[in-house]
GROMACS .gro file of C-alpha atoms in nm:
model
  502
    1UNK     CA    1   4.186   1.055   1.601
    2UNK     CA    2   4.101   0.786   1.856
    3UNK     CA    3   3.920   0.464   1.773
    4UNK     CA    4   3.588   0.579   1.915
    5UNK     CA    5   3.558   0.873   1.678
    6UNK     CA    6   3.434   0.682   1.369
    7UNK     CA    7   3.167   0.510   1.577
    8UNK     CA    8   3.065   0.844   1.721
    9UNK     CA    9   3.041   0.988   1.370
   10UNK     CA   10   2.821   0.700   1.256
   11UNK     CA   11   2.598   0.745   1.560
   12UNK     CA   12   2.563   1.115   1.489
   13UNK     CA   13   2.477   1.040   1.129
   14UNK     CA   14   2.206   0.800   1.242
   15UNK     CA   15   2.036   1.064   1.453
   16UNK     CA   16   2.052   1.302   1.158
   17UNK     CA   17   1.876   1.071   0.915
   18UNK     CA   18   1.629   0.973   1.186
   19UNK     CA   19   1.494   1.330   1.185
   20UNK     CA   20   1.291   1.313   0.858
   21UNK     CA   21   1.160   0.970   0.960
   22UNK     CA   22   1.031   1.108   1.289
   23UNK     CA   23   0.892   1.412   1.107
   24UNK     CA   24   0.694   1.182   0.879
   25UNK     CA   25   0.535   0.996   1.173
   26UNK     CA   26   0.453   1.321   1.353
   27UNK     CA   27   0.288   1.465   1.041
   28UNK     CA   28   0.062   1.161   1.012
   29UNK     CA   29  -0.020   1.155   1.383
   30UNK     CA   30  -0.121   1.522   1.377
   31UNK     CA   31  -0.337   1.503   1.065
   32UNK     CA   32  -0.453   1.143   1.042
   33UNK     CA   33  -0.797   1.185   1.202
   34UNK     CA   34  -0.922   1.477   0.994
   35UNK     CA   35  -1.184   1.302   0.777
   36UNK     CA   36  -1.265   0.933   0.817
   37UNK     CA   37  -1.173   0.581   0.714
   38UNK     CA   38  -1.116   0.533   0.343
   39UNK     CA   39  -1.322   0.258   0.176
   40UNK     CA   40  -1.006   0.046   0.134
   41UNK     CA   41  -0.925   0.089   0.502
   42UNK     CA   42  -1.274  -0.025   0.599
   43UNK     CA   43  -1.213  -0.350   0.410
   44UNK     CA   44  -0.872  -0.394   0.573
   45UNK     CA   45  -1.017  -0.324   0.917
   46UNK     CA   46  -1.286  -0.585   0.865
   47UNK     CA   47  -1.029  -0.838   0.742
   48UNK     CA   48  -0.824  -0.760   1.054
   49UNK     CA   49  -1.113  -0.900   1.260
   50UNK     CA   50  -1.083  -1.228   1.068
   51UNK     CA   51  -0.715  -1.314   1.088
   52UNK     CA   52  -0.608  -1.563   0.822
   53UNK     CA   53  -0.302  -1.654   0.616
   54UNK     CA   54  -0.455  -1.493   0.310
   55UNK     CA   55  -0.724  -1.264   0.174
   56UNK     CA   56  -0.863  -1.216  -0.174
   57UNK     CA   57  -0.716  -0.869  -0.231
   58UNK     CA   58  -0.381  -0.897  -0.053
   59UNK     CA   59  -0.150  -1.118   0.155
   60UNK     CA   60  -0.185  -1.121   0.537
   61UNK     CA   61   0.071  -0.864   0.658
   62UNK     CA   62  -0.154  -0.556   0.635
   63UNK     CA   63  -0.456  -0.713   0.809
   64UNK     CA   64  -0.219  -0.844   1.078
   65UNK     CA   65  -0.097  -0.494   1.157
   66UNK     CA   66  -0.459  -0.381   1.142
   67UNK     CA   67  -0.541  -0.648   1.402
   68UNK     CA   68  -0.250  -0.527   1.615
   69UNK     CA   69  -0.365  -0.166   1.594
   70UNK     CA   70  -0.721  -0.266   1.690
   71UNK     CA   71  -0.588  -0.434   2.003
   72UNK     CA   72  -0.360  -0.143   2.090
   73UNK     CA   73  -0.568   0.159   1.988
   74UNK     CA   74  -0.923   0.036   1.936
   75UNK     CA   75  -1.095   0.177   1.628
   76UNK     CA   76  -0.899   0.503   1.644
   77UNK     CA   77  -0.837   0.630   1.292
   78UNK     CA   78  -0.492   0.763   1.382
   79UNK     CA   79  -0.409   0.442   1.563
   80UNK     CA   80  -0.522   0.229   1.270
   81UNK     CA   81  -0.289   0.421   1.038
   82UNK     CA   82   0.005   0.421   1.280
   83UNK     CA   83   0.184   0.109   1.158
   84UNK     CA   84   0.161   0.218   0.794
   85UNK     CA   85   0.325   0.550   0.882
   86UNK     CA   86   0.585   0.366   1.092
   87UNK     CA   87   0.668   0.140   0.795
   88UNK     CA   88   0.716   0.443   0.572
   89UNK     CA   89   0.931   0.615   0.833
   90UNK     CA   90   1.147   0.302   0.857
   91UNK     CA   91   1.197   0.319   0.481
   92UNK     CA   92   1.319   0.679   0.516
   93UNK     CA   93   1.573   0.573   0.776
   94UNK     CA   94   1.689   0.281   0.564
   95UNK     CA   95   1.738   0.507   0.264
   96UNK     CA   96   1.983   0.713   0.465
   97UNK     CA   97   2.154   0.394   0.579
   98UNK     CA   98   2.185   0.277   0.218
   99UNK     CA   99   2.361   0.603   0.136
  100UNK     CA  100   2.592   0.550   0.433
  101UNK     CA  101   2.677   0.199   0.313
  102UNK     CA  102   2.760   0.347  -0.027
  103UNK     CA  103   3.014   0.571   0.145
  104UNK     CA  104   2.813   0.894   0.165
  105UNK     CA  105   2.881   1.152   0.436
  106UNK     CA  106   2.625   1.280   0.683
  107UNK     CA  107   2.478   1.553   0.463
  108UNK     CA  108   2.441   1.318   0.167
  109UNK     CA  109   2.278   1.058   0.393
  110UNK     CA  110   2.032   1.320   0.511
  111UNK     CA  111   1.969   1.428   0.152
  112UNK     CA  112   1.883   1.071   0.051
  113UNK     CA  113   1.649   1.031   0.349
  114UNK     CA  114   1.479   1.363   0.275
  115UNK     CA  115   1.428   1.259  -0.087
  116UNK     CA  116   1.220   0.964   0.034
  117UNK     CA  117   1.016   1.178   0.274
  118UNK     CA  118   0.769   1.327   0.020
  119UNK     CA  119   0.641   0.998  -0.120
  120UNK     CA  120   0.607   0.849   0.228
  121UNK     CA  121   0.398   1.148   0.334
  122UNK     CA  122   0.155   1.047   0.061
  123UNK     CA  123   0.167   0.671   0.116
  124UNK     CA  124   0.135   0.687   0.495
  125UNK     CA  125  -0.194   0.874   0.493
  126UNK     CA  126  -0.382   0.544   0.458
  127UNK     CA  127  -0.348   0.202   0.619
  128UNK     CA  128  -0.279   0.003   0.301
  129UNK     CA  129  -0.042  -0.266   0.182
  130UNK     CA  130   0.154  -0.014  -0.027
  131UNK     CA  131   0.336   0.109   0.286
  132UNK     CA  132   0.453  -0.238   0.389
  133UNK     CA  133   0.545  -0.319   0.029
  134UNK     CA  134   0.748   0.003   0.020
  135UNK     CA  135   0.935  -0.097   0.334
  136UNK     CA  136   0.999  -0.450   0.202
  137UNK     CA  137   1.162  -0.324  -0.119
  138UNK     CA  138   1.390  -0.086   0.071
  139UNK     CA  139   1.478  -0.360   0.321
  140UNK     CA  140   1.578  -0.593   0.038
  141UNK     CA  141   1.791  -0.318  -0.119
  142UNK     CA  142   1.965  -0.249   0.211
  143UNK     CA  143   2.046  -0.617   0.274
  144UNK     CA  144   2.162  -0.667  -0.085
  145UNK     CA  145   2.397  -0.373  -0.036
  146UNK     CA  146   2.532  -0.517   0.290
  147UNK     CA  147   2.588  -0.845   0.106
  148UNK     CA  148   2.768  -0.669  -0.179
  149UNK     CA  149   2.990  -0.457   0.042
  150UNK     CA  150   3.090  -0.730   0.284
  151UNK     CA  151   3.104  -1.024   0.045
  152UNK     CA  152   2.959  -1.225   0.335
  153UNK     CA  153   2.715  -1.473   0.184
  154UNK     CA  154   2.531  -1.502   0.515
  155UNK     CA  155   2.348  -1.181   0.422
  156UNK     CA  156   2.139  -1.395   0.184
  157UNK     CA  157   1.943  -1.499   0.493
  158UNK     CA  158   1.845  -1.138   0.559
  159UNK     CA  159   1.764  -1.087   0.190
  160UNK     CA  160   1.546  -1.398   0.195
  161UNK     CA  161   1.363  -1.283   0.508
  162UNK     CA  162   1.296  -0.940   0.355
  163UNK     CA  163   1.170  -1.098   0.032
  164UNK     CA  164   0.943  -1.328   0.233
  165UNK     CA  165   0.806  -1.028   0.422
  166UNK     CA  166   0.749  -0.852   0.089
  167UNK     CA  167   0.562  -1.149  -0.057
  168UNK     CA  168   0.340  -1.149   0.251
  169UNK     CA  169   0.275  -0.777   0.200
  170UNK     CA  170   0.199  -0.739  -0.171
  171UNK     CA  171   0.237  -0.959  -0.476
  172UNK     CA  172   0.465  -0.715  -0.658
  173UNK     CA  173   0.782  -0.858  -0.499
  174UNK     CA  174   0.855  -1.090  -0.799
  175UNK     CA  175   0.929  -0.779  -1.006
  176UNK     CA  176   1.206  -0.684  -0.764
  177UNK     CA  177   1.329  -1.044  -0.758
  178UNK     CA  178   1.364  -1.026  -1.137
  179UNK     CA  179   1.587  -0.721  -1.094
  180UNK     CA  180   1.796  -0.904  -0.834
  181UNK     CA  181   1.831  -1.197  -1.074
  182UNK     CA  182   1.961  -0.980  -1.358
  183UNK     CA  183   2.200  -0.801  -1.123
  184UNK     CA  184   2.317  -1.130  -0.975
  185UNK     CA  185   2.402  -1.299  -1.304
  186UNK     CA  186   2.567  -0.990  -1.455
  187UNK     CA  187   2.806  -0.942  -1.162
  188UNK     CA  188   3.062  -1.149  -0.980
  189UNK     CA  189   2.791  -1.235  -0.729
  190UNK     CA  190   2.703  -1.518  -0.965
  191UNK     CA  191   2.998  -1.706  -0.820
  192UNK     CA  192   2.787  -1.747  -0.504
  193UNK     CA  193   2.539  -1.964  -0.695
  194UNK     CA  194   2.670  -2.269  -0.507
  195UNK     CA  195   2.675  -2.100  -0.167
  196UNK     CA  196   2.462  -2.273   0.091
  197UNK     CA  197   2.369  -1.933   0.231
  198UNK     CA  198   2.211  -1.827  -0.097
  199UNK     CA  199   1.991  -2.136  -0.104
  200UNK     CA  200   1.913  -2.107   0.265
  201UNK     CA  201   1.799  -1.750   0.192
  202UNK     CA  202   1.578  -1.879  -0.091
  203UNK     CA  203   1.441  -2.147   0.141
  204UNK     CA  204   1.370  -1.889   0.412
  205UNK     CA  205   1.179  -1.667   0.169
  206UNK     CA  206   0.972  -1.965   0.053
  207UNK     CA  207   0.912  -2.078   0.410
  208UNK     CA  208   0.782  -1.735   0.512
  209UNK     CA  209   0.556  -1.726   0.207
  210UNK     CA  210   0.440  -2.088   0.243
  211UNK     CA  211   0.135  -2.023   0.468
  212UNK     CA  212  -0.008  -1.780   0.216
  213UNK     CA  213   0.067  -2.016  -0.072
  214UNK     CA  214  -0.119  -2.295   0.107
  215UNK     CA  215  -0.411  -2.060   0.172
  216UNK     CA  216  -0.419  -1.975  -0.198
  217UNK     CA  217  -0.407  -2.345  -0.284
  218UNK     CA  218  -0.708  -2.415  -0.061
  219UNK     CA  219  -0.898  -2.127  -0.223
  220UNK     CA  220  -0.814  -2.215  -0.585
  221UNK     CA  221  -0.565  -1.926  -0.609
  222UNK     CA  222  -0.846  -1.676  -0.593
  223UNK     CA  223  -0.604  -1.384  -0.561
  224UNK     CA  224  -0.470  -1.456  -0.911
  225UNK     CA  225  -0.825  -1.417  -1.043
  226UNK     CA  226  -0.855  -1.096  -0.844
  227UNK     CA  227  -0.528  -0.957  -0.982
  228UNK     CA  228  -0.620  -1.044  -1.341
  229UNK     CA  229  -0.955  -0.873  -1.300
  230UNK     CA  230  -0.811  -0.560  -1.139
  231UNK     CA  231  -0.536  -0.532  -1.402
  232UNK     CA  232  -0.785  -0.569  -1.689
  233UNK     CA  233  -1.009  -0.309  -1.527
  234UNK     CA  234  -0.720  -0.065  -1.479
  235UNK     CA  235  -0.616  -0.102  -1.843
  236UNK     CA  236  -0.976  -0.069  -1.962
  237UNK     CA  237  -1.047   0.254  -1.773
  238UNK     CA  238  -0.707   0.410  -1.850
  239UNK     CA  239  -0.539   0.395  -1.508
  240UNK     CA  240  -0.221   0.253  -1.661
  241UNK     CA  241  -0.183   0.476  -1.966
  242UNK     CA  242   0.026   0.741  -1.789
  243UNK     CA  243   0.287   0.516  -1.629
  244UNK     CA  244   0.585   0.731  -1.732
  245UNK     CA  245   0.422   1.069  -1.657
  246UNK     CA  246   0.322   0.926  -1.319
  247UNK     CA  247   0.690   0.886  -1.238
  248UNK     CA  248   0.726   1.264  -1.258
  249UNK     CA  249   0.442   1.303  -1.007
  250UNK     CA  250   0.603   1.048  -0.775
  251UNK     CA  251   0.942   1.221  -0.774
  252UNK     CA  252   0.880   1.587  -0.865
  253UNK     CA  253   1.195   1.784  -0.775
  254UNK     CA  254   1.369   1.470  -0.651
  255UNK     CA  255   1.389   1.339  -1.008
  256UNK     CA  256   1.740   1.480  -1.076
  257UNK     CA  257   1.867   1.288  -0.773
  258UNK     CA  258   1.712   0.969  -0.912
  259UNK     CA  259   1.886   1.023  -1.247
  260UNK     CA  260   2.215   1.078  -1.066
  261UNK     CA  261   2.162   0.752  -0.883
  262UNK     CA  262   2.097   0.561  -1.203
  263UNK     CA  263   2.409   0.709  -1.360
  264UNK     CA  264   2.610   0.625  -1.048
  265UNK     CA  265   2.518   0.257  -1.055
  266UNK     CA  266   2.573   0.203  -1.427
  267UNK     CA  267   2.848   0.443  -1.534
  268UNK     CA  268   3.053   0.558  -1.236
  269UNK     CA  269   3.358   0.348  -1.157
  270UNK     CA  270   3.283   0.335  -0.786
  271UNK     CA  271   2.910   0.290  -0.834
  272UNK     CA  272   2.939   0.003  -1.085
  273UNK     CA  273   3.039  -0.224  -0.798
  274UNK     CA  274   2.684  -0.176  -0.668
  275UNK     CA  275   2.521  -0.205  -1.012
  276UNK     CA  276   2.280  -0.471  -0.885
  277UNK     CA  277   2.086  -0.187  -0.719
  278UNK     CA  278   2.054  -0.019  -1.057
  279UNK     CA  279   1.912  -0.337  -1.207
  280UNK     CA  280   1.672  -0.360  -0.912
  281UNK     CA  281   1.523  -0.034  -1.037
  282UNK     CA  282   1.558  -0.071  -1.412
  283UNK     CA  283   1.414  -0.423  -1.449
  284UNK     CA  284   1.093  -0.350  -1.252
  285UNK     CA  285   1.060  -0.023  -1.448
  286UNK     CA  286   1.068  -0.210  -1.779
  287UNK     CA  287   0.842  -0.490  -1.656
  288UNK     CA  288   0.580  -0.252  -1.519
  289UNK     CA  289   0.598  -0.046  -1.838
  290UNK     CA  290   0.559  -0.347  -2.067
  291UNK     CA  291   0.299  -0.507  -1.839
  292UNK     CA  292   0.102  -0.182  -1.816
  293UNK     CA  293   0.120  -0.143  -1.442
  294UNK     CA  294   0.001   0.159  -1.247
  295UNK     CA  295   0.249   0.436  -1.190
  296UNK     CA  296   0.279   0.405  -0.814
  297UNK     CA  297   0.388   0.041  -0.838
  298UNK     CA  298   0.746   0.163  -0.895
  299UNK     CA  299   0.749   0.399  -0.595
  300UNK     CA  300   0.944   0.162  -0.361
  301UNK     CA  301   1.231   0.136  -0.612
  302UNK     CA  302   1.325   0.504  -0.589
  303UNK     CA  303   1.494   0.512  -0.245
  304UNK     CA  304   1.791   0.310  -0.374
  305UNK     CA  305   1.830   0.563  -0.656
  306UNK     CA  306   1.808   0.854  -0.414
  307UNK     CA  307   2.081   0.700  -0.200
  308UNK     CA  308   2.306   0.648  -0.504
  309UNK     CA  309   2.230   0.995  -0.635
  310UNK     CA  310   2.314   1.161  -0.303
  311UNK     CA  311   2.640   0.966  -0.285
  312UNK     CA  312   2.737   1.053  -0.641
  313UNK     CA  313   2.639   1.416  -0.594
  314UNK     CA  314   2.867   1.440  -0.294
  315UNK     CA  315   3.149   1.292  -0.503
  316UNK     CA  316   3.095   1.547  -0.779
  317UNK     CA  317   3.113   1.834  -0.532
  318UNK     CA  318   3.413   1.698  -0.345
  319UNK     CA  319   3.670   1.909  -0.526
  320UNK     CA  320   3.454   2.220  -0.555
  321UNK     CA  321   3.492   2.532  -0.348
  322UNK     CA  322   3.309   2.555  -0.017
  323UNK     CA  323   3.074   2.825  -0.141
  324UNK     CA  324   2.972   2.621  -0.443
  325UNK     CA  325   2.914   2.311  -0.230
  326UNK     CA  326   2.698   2.503   0.014
  327UNK     CA  327   2.493   2.661  -0.265
  328UNK     CA  328   2.426   2.334  -0.450
  329UNK     CA  329   2.346   2.149  -0.128
  330UNK     CA  330   2.109   2.423  -0.018
  331UNK     CA  331   1.940   2.415  -0.359
  332UNK     CA  332   1.897   2.037  -0.337
  333UNK     CA  333   1.745   2.050   0.011
  334UNK     CA  334   1.518   2.337  -0.094
  335UNK     CA  335   1.390   2.134  -0.387
  336UNK     CA  336   1.322   1.833  -0.167
  337UNK     CA  337   1.150   2.050   0.094
  338UNK     CA  338   0.932   2.202  -0.178
  339UNK     CA  339   0.845   1.851  -0.300
  340UNK     CA  340   0.754   1.743   0.053
  341UNK     CA  341   0.536   2.051   0.096
  342UNK     CA  342   0.361   1.994  -0.238
  343UNK     CA  343   0.286   1.627  -0.177
  344UNK     CA  344   0.198   1.690   0.186
  345UNK     CA  345  -0.043   1.966   0.087
  346UNK     CA  346  -0.216   1.737  -0.162
  347UNK     CA  347  -0.225   1.412   0.040
  348UNK     CA  348  -0.220   1.490   0.412
  349UNK     CA  349  -0.580   1.541   0.532
  350UNK     CA  350  -0.529   1.902   0.635
  351UNK     CA  351  -0.787   2.118   0.453
  352UNK     CA  352  -1.143   2.159   0.573
  353UNK     CA  353  -1.400   1.987   0.353
  354UNK     CA  354  -1.538   2.194   0.065
  355UNK     CA  355  -1.284   2.475   0.099
  356UNK     CA  356  -1.088   2.590  -0.206
  357UNK     CA  357  -0.787   2.398  -0.081
  358UNK     CA  358  -0.998   2.085  -0.038
  359UNK     CA  359  -1.118   2.100  -0.398
  360UNK     CA  360  -0.761   2.145  -0.521
  361UNK     CA  361  -0.659   1.839  -0.318
  362UNK     CA  362  -0.947   1.630  -0.449
  363UNK     CA  363  -0.861   1.719  -0.809
  364UNK     CA  364  -0.521   1.552  -0.757
  365UNK     CA  365  -0.602   1.296  -0.487
  366UNK     CA  366  -0.949   1.158  -0.551
  367UNK     CA  367  -0.917   0.912  -0.261
  368UNK     CA  368  -1.009   1.187  -0.017
  369UNK     CA  369  -1.377   1.194  -0.114
  370UNK     CA  370  -1.400   0.822  -0.029
  371UNK     CA  371  -1.330   0.906   0.338
  372UNK     CA  372  -1.655   1.098   0.379
  373UNK     CA  373  -1.999   0.981   0.490
  374UNK     CA  374  -1.953   0.626   0.618
  375UNK     CA  375  -2.094   0.687   0.967
  376UNK     CA  376  -2.397   0.856   0.815
  377UNK     CA  377  -2.449   0.558   0.586
  378UNK     CA  378  -2.472   0.322   0.882
  379UNK     CA  379  -2.706   0.560   1.066
  380UNK     CA  380  -2.928   0.591   0.759
  381UNK     CA  381  -2.953   0.214   0.722
  382UNK     CA  382  -3.041   0.186   1.091
  383UNK     CA  383  -3.326   0.435   1.045
  384UNK     CA  384  -3.459   0.232   0.753
  385UNK     CA  385  -3.438  -0.085   0.963
  386UNK     CA  386  -3.618   0.082   1.253
  387UNK     CA  387  -3.908   0.181   1.025
  388UNK     CA  388  -3.979  -0.181   0.929
  389UNK     CA  389  -4.261  -0.389   1.080
  390UNK     CA  390  -4.143  -0.584   1.387
  391UNK     CA  391  -4.141  -0.918   1.204
  392UNK     CA  392  -3.918  -0.784   0.925
  393UNK     CA  393  -3.701  -0.584   1.163
  394UNK     CA  394  -3.609  -0.898   1.355
  395UNK     CA  395  -3.480  -1.087   1.052
  396UNK     CA  396  -3.356  -0.818   0.812
  397UNK     CA  397  -3.005  -0.852   0.667
  398UNK     CA  398  -2.791  -0.595   0.488
  399UNK     CA  399  -2.651  -0.675   0.143
  400UNK     CA  400  -2.370  -0.443   0.031
  401UNK     CA  401  -2.246  -0.404  -0.323
  402UNK     CA  402  -1.892  -0.302  -0.232
  403UNK     CA  403  -1.642  -0.356   0.047
  404UNK     CA  404  -1.660   0.005   0.167
  405UNK     CA  405  -2.029  -0.025   0.246
  406UNK     CA  406  -1.982  -0.365   0.408
  407UNK     CA  407  -1.688  -0.243   0.615
  408UNK     CA  408  -1.881   0.066   0.726
  409UNK     CA  409  -2.184  -0.138   0.835
  410UNK     CA  410  -1.962  -0.376   1.032
  411UNK     CA  411  -1.770  -0.090   1.195
  412UNK     CA  412  -2.047   0.156   1.276
  413UNK     CA  413  -2.352  -0.071   1.265
  414UNK     CA  414  -2.314  -0.239   1.607
  415UNK     CA  415  -2.389   0.088   1.788
  416UNK     CA  416  -2.730   0.083   1.616
  417UNK     CA  417  -2.785  -0.289   1.662
  418UNK     CA  418  -2.741  -0.365   1.292
  419UNK     CA  419  -2.653  -0.720   1.187
  420UNK     CA  420  -2.320  -0.790   1.013
  421UNK     CA  421  -2.319  -0.705   0.644
  422UNK     CA  422  -2.304  -0.963   0.370
  423UNK     CA  423  -2.134  -0.881   0.041
  424UNK     CA  424  -2.022  -1.069  -0.271
  425UNK     CA  425  -1.698  -0.870  -0.294
  426UNK     CA  426  -1.347  -0.998  -0.220
  427UNK     CA  427  -1.303  -1.167   0.118
  428UNK     CA  428  -1.660  -1.081   0.223
  429UNK     CA  429  -1.776  -1.333  -0.037
  430UNK     CA  430  -1.567  -1.606   0.125
  431UNK     CA  431  -1.749  -1.547   0.455
  432UNK     CA  432  -2.078  -1.632   0.296
  433UNK     CA  433  -2.438  -1.516   0.337
  434UNK     CA  434  -2.516  -1.650   0.683
  435UNK     CA  435  -2.747  -1.908   0.830
  436UNK     CA  436  -3.041  -1.899   0.794
  437UNK     CA  437  -3.030  -1.755   0.440
  438UNK     CA  438  -3.162  -1.398   0.421
  439UNK     CA  439  -3.523  -1.339   0.323
  440UNK     CA  440  -3.556  -0.965   0.393
  441UNK     CA  441  -3.271  -0.743   0.277
  442UNK     CA  442  -3.172  -0.378   0.287
  443UNK     CA  443  -2.965  -0.353  -0.031
  444UNK     CA  444  -2.687  -0.098  -0.087
  445UNK     CA  445  -2.471  -0.038  -0.394
  446UNK     CA  446  -2.714  -0.175  -0.652
  447UNK     CA  447  -2.946  -0.036  -0.917
  448UNK     CA  448  -3.314  -0.112  -0.973
  449UNK     CA  449  -3.224  -0.271  -1.308
  450UNK     CA  450  -2.970  -0.502  -1.146
  451UNK     CA  451  -3.221  -0.616  -0.884
  452UNK     CA  452  -3.508  -0.659  -1.127
  453UNK     CA  453  -3.644  -1.014  -1.131
  454UNK     CA  454  -3.419  -1.138  -0.850
  455UNK     CA  455  -3.671  -1.089  -0.564
  456UNK     CA  456  -4.046  -1.112  -0.522
  457UNK     CA  457  -4.045  -0.741  -0.440
  458UNK     CA  458  -3.799  -0.452  -0.420
  459UNK     CA  459  -3.884  -0.096  -0.322
  460UNK     CA  460  -3.677   0.218  -0.303
  461UNK     CA  461  -3.656   0.322   0.062
  462UNK     CA  462  -3.375   0.577   0.082
  463UNK     CA  463  -3.068   0.744  -0.061
  464UNK     CA  464  -2.703   0.764   0.043
  465UNK     CA  465  -2.602   1.119   0.130
  466UNK     CA  466  -2.349   1.296   0.350
  467UNK     CA  467  -2.384   1.616   0.543
  468UNK     CA  468  -2.091   1.778   0.363
  469UNK     CA  469  -2.255   1.729   0.025
  470UNK     CA  470  -1.939   1.565  -0.109
  471UNK     CA  471  -1.984   1.378  -0.436
  472UNK     CA  472  -1.822   1.036  -0.414
  473UNK     CA  473  -1.885   0.683  -0.538
  474UNK     CA  474  -2.167   0.626  -0.289
  475UNK     CA  475  -2.361   0.944  -0.362
  476UNK     CA  476  -2.317   0.948  -0.741
  477UNK     CA  477  -2.269   0.593  -0.875
  478UNK     CA  478  -2.524   0.402  -0.669
  479UNK     CA  479  -2.703   0.627  -0.416
  480UNK     CA  480  -3.028   0.428  -0.394
  481UNK     CA  481  -3.116   0.203  -0.100
  482UNK     CA  482  -3.368  -0.076  -0.158
  483UNK     CA  483  -3.573  -0.306   0.060
  484UNK     CA  484  -3.604  -0.647  -0.108
  485UNK     CA  485  -3.801  -0.952   0.002
  486UNK     CA  486  -3.781  -1.322  -0.082
  487UNK     CA  487  -3.513  -1.405  -0.339
  488UNK     CA  488  -3.653  -1.612  -0.626
  489UNK     CA  489  -3.343  -1.833  -0.646
  490UNK     CA  490  -3.188  -2.019  -0.351
  491UNK     CA  491  -2.884  -1.849  -0.204
  492UNK     CA  492  -2.676  -2.160  -0.260
  493UNK     CA  493  -2.720  -2.097  -0.633
  494UNK     CA  494  -2.707  -1.717  -0.620
  495UNK     CA  495  -2.388  -1.681  -0.415
  496UNK     CA  496  -2.137  -1.845  -0.652
  497UNK     CA  497  -2.279  -1.644  -0.945
  498UNK     CA  498  -2.258  -1.299  -0.786
  499UNK     CA  499  -1.897  -1.316  -0.664
  500UNK     CA  500  -1.716  -0.997  -0.764
  501UNK     CA  501  -1.382  -0.825  -0.722
  502UNK     CA  502  -1.307  -0.467  -0.637
   0.00000   0.00000   0.00000
């Protein structure tokens, strides 16, 4: 065999594991414009118009890519979601590369990549920080593996850069860092504690994160308050009680591969050399379980298990007959394909609204109903504004009780001449209530009881509906629209008191 052959084999393997990544992007491009923006996306889109080093609900990476998509694609729904799907596709490719670094052959590399495909089909349907967090975890795992295999301490720079990117994407990265720490001190990597490259990597991670830290400092670490509130709410309403069962929903028929990967890293002679990857899964699992995190928080830790599982599975079949290898491999790919189909059918926006399929999807993925009716909401508010006397119409403001309403007014309102929304939620609160202070308000997302006594007058002037008749938070929890005049307390006193998180 000549010297070019191994390089040719590696190149061929790369194209093979690129296939599921490309398939993921194509699936999102073909289906991404079926319904509308999700309420979380509306908040991200509005934040993207106000670039900063920090936001109440998340670090700056996701709004930055939202800003980039706005400049490249306008307010296209598919375009807005493109970078999230690209991040997930990159994670698929990296999973295959992790398997290759572990010594897996082409088919095992493809198996590992395909195992990551189903969860990325679900994550990439929305433009949210979870996709960039997912990519960051897989990037860190890949660079840690390169460091472990090569013994070259300079890889700590890449690890530090990936950790910095993760910290600028979502504040869950410390859980992965804890896993790295346990793996580091329980392996011979601990001998690199005095390496300048390790500390340069730490410095690089801190340097990348520094702008957000300074933003938090200037805003009294408001995101910590946000995270405490959201966690307490999730525990209170039961969103964290099914953490372990949620892992079954995340993995489905890929779960055996994950178990193989865990066994590989902790008990196989060859895999124990890479045990740090096992700790990078196990420590976050325990921390999220003890801390009562939501089930999907652990999703980005599975690709490293899939890569180890595919590698170990190939080793187990190495001495088997060809027929047995083909049968087991075919069964594994069939299971992963079935998992991709199941998750794709439940998360990709494929079904027509209010069909039987739609209702099955909504029963599993309740986020879908929050993509319906936002354009109608803006149009309805514009009709209410147009019915006002000229004096009120010229000075009316729109007060929104949640970020979905505020984002919708700011996105769709300009075509009706509506003013920018004001809202006490998340980063909208930081932007204030405007100058001059509002005197006449169309109020969304509030109840008559909540508004009682706050204004000289409040009257019910409309209801939030959507033409599909879909029941969602807007139409069921707070469907009333009010017209309120003359707040009884100055806004400078009201505003600090009504700050809220969501």
